[in-house]
Amino acid sequence: VPKWKRIIMYLAVRIFGWKYYHSHTIQHN
């Protein structure tokens, strides 16, 4: 796997994970 693809996948997981986490904390509050 090219290095840039690994970086993009890593950033995507961080961004989507952050949004998913915050969307669920807002719903639960």
PDB file of C-alpha atoms in Angstrom:
ATOM      1  CA  VAL A   1       0.000   0.000   0.000  1.00  0.00           C
ATOM      2  CA  PRO A   2       1.475   3.423  -0.930  1.00  0.00           C
ATOM      3  CA  LYS A   3       2.468   5.624   1.975  1.00  0.00           C
ATOM      4  CA  TRP A   4       0.076   8.424   0.967  1.00  0.00           C
ATOM      5  CA  LYS A   5      -2.852   6.007   0.926  1.00  0.00           C
ATOM      6  CA  ARG A   6      -2.021   4.880   4.451  1.00  0.00           C
ATOM      7  CA  ILE A   7      -1.857   8.521   5.569  1.00  0.00           C
ATOM      8  CA  ILE A   8      -5.208   9.339   3.953  1.00  0.00           C
ATOM      9  CA  MET A   9      -6.846   6.276   5.475  1.00  0.00           C
ATOM     10  CA  TYR A  10      -5.399   7.166   8.883  1.00  0.00           C
ATOM     11  CA  LEU A  11      -6.675  10.733   8.681  1.00  0.00           C
ATOM     12  CA  ALA A  12     -10.084   9.578   7.432  1.00  0.00           C
ATOM     13  CA  VAL A  13     -10.443   7.219  10.390  1.00  0.00           C
ATOM     14  CA  ARG A  14      -9.480   9.981  12.804  1.00  0.00           C
ATOM     15  CA  ILE A  15     -11.892  12.505  11.256  1.00  0.00           C
ATOM     16  CA  PHE A  16     -14.857  10.140  10.924  1.00  0.00           C
ATOM     17  CA  GLY A  17     -14.193   8.635  14.331  1.00  0.00           C
ATOM     18  CA  TRP A  18     -14.134  12.124  15.863  1.00  0.00           C
ATOM     19  CA  LYS A  19     -17.379  13.134  14.144  1.00  0.00           C
ATOM     20  CA  TYR A  20     -19.036   9.823  15.061  1.00  0.00           C
ATOM     21  CA  TYR A  21     -17.950  10.176  18.689  1.00  0.00           C
ATOM     22  CA  HIS A  22     -19.171  13.750  19.004  1.00  0.00           C
ATOM     23  CA  SER A  23     -22.461  13.101  17.200  1.00  0.00           C
ATOM     24  CA  HIS A  24     -23.212  10.301  19.657  1.00  0.00           C
ATOM     25  CA  THR A  25     -22.194  12.291  22.724  1.00  0.00           C
ATOM     26  CA  ILE A  26     -24.493  15.114  21.591  1.00  0.00           C
ATOM     27  CA  GLN A  27     -27.372  12.676  21.094  1.00  0.00           C
ATOM     28  CA  HIS A  28     -26.871  11.139  24.530  1.00  0.00           C
ATOM     29  CA  ASN A  29     -26.616  14.462  26.357  1.00  0.00           C
TER      30      ASN A  29
END
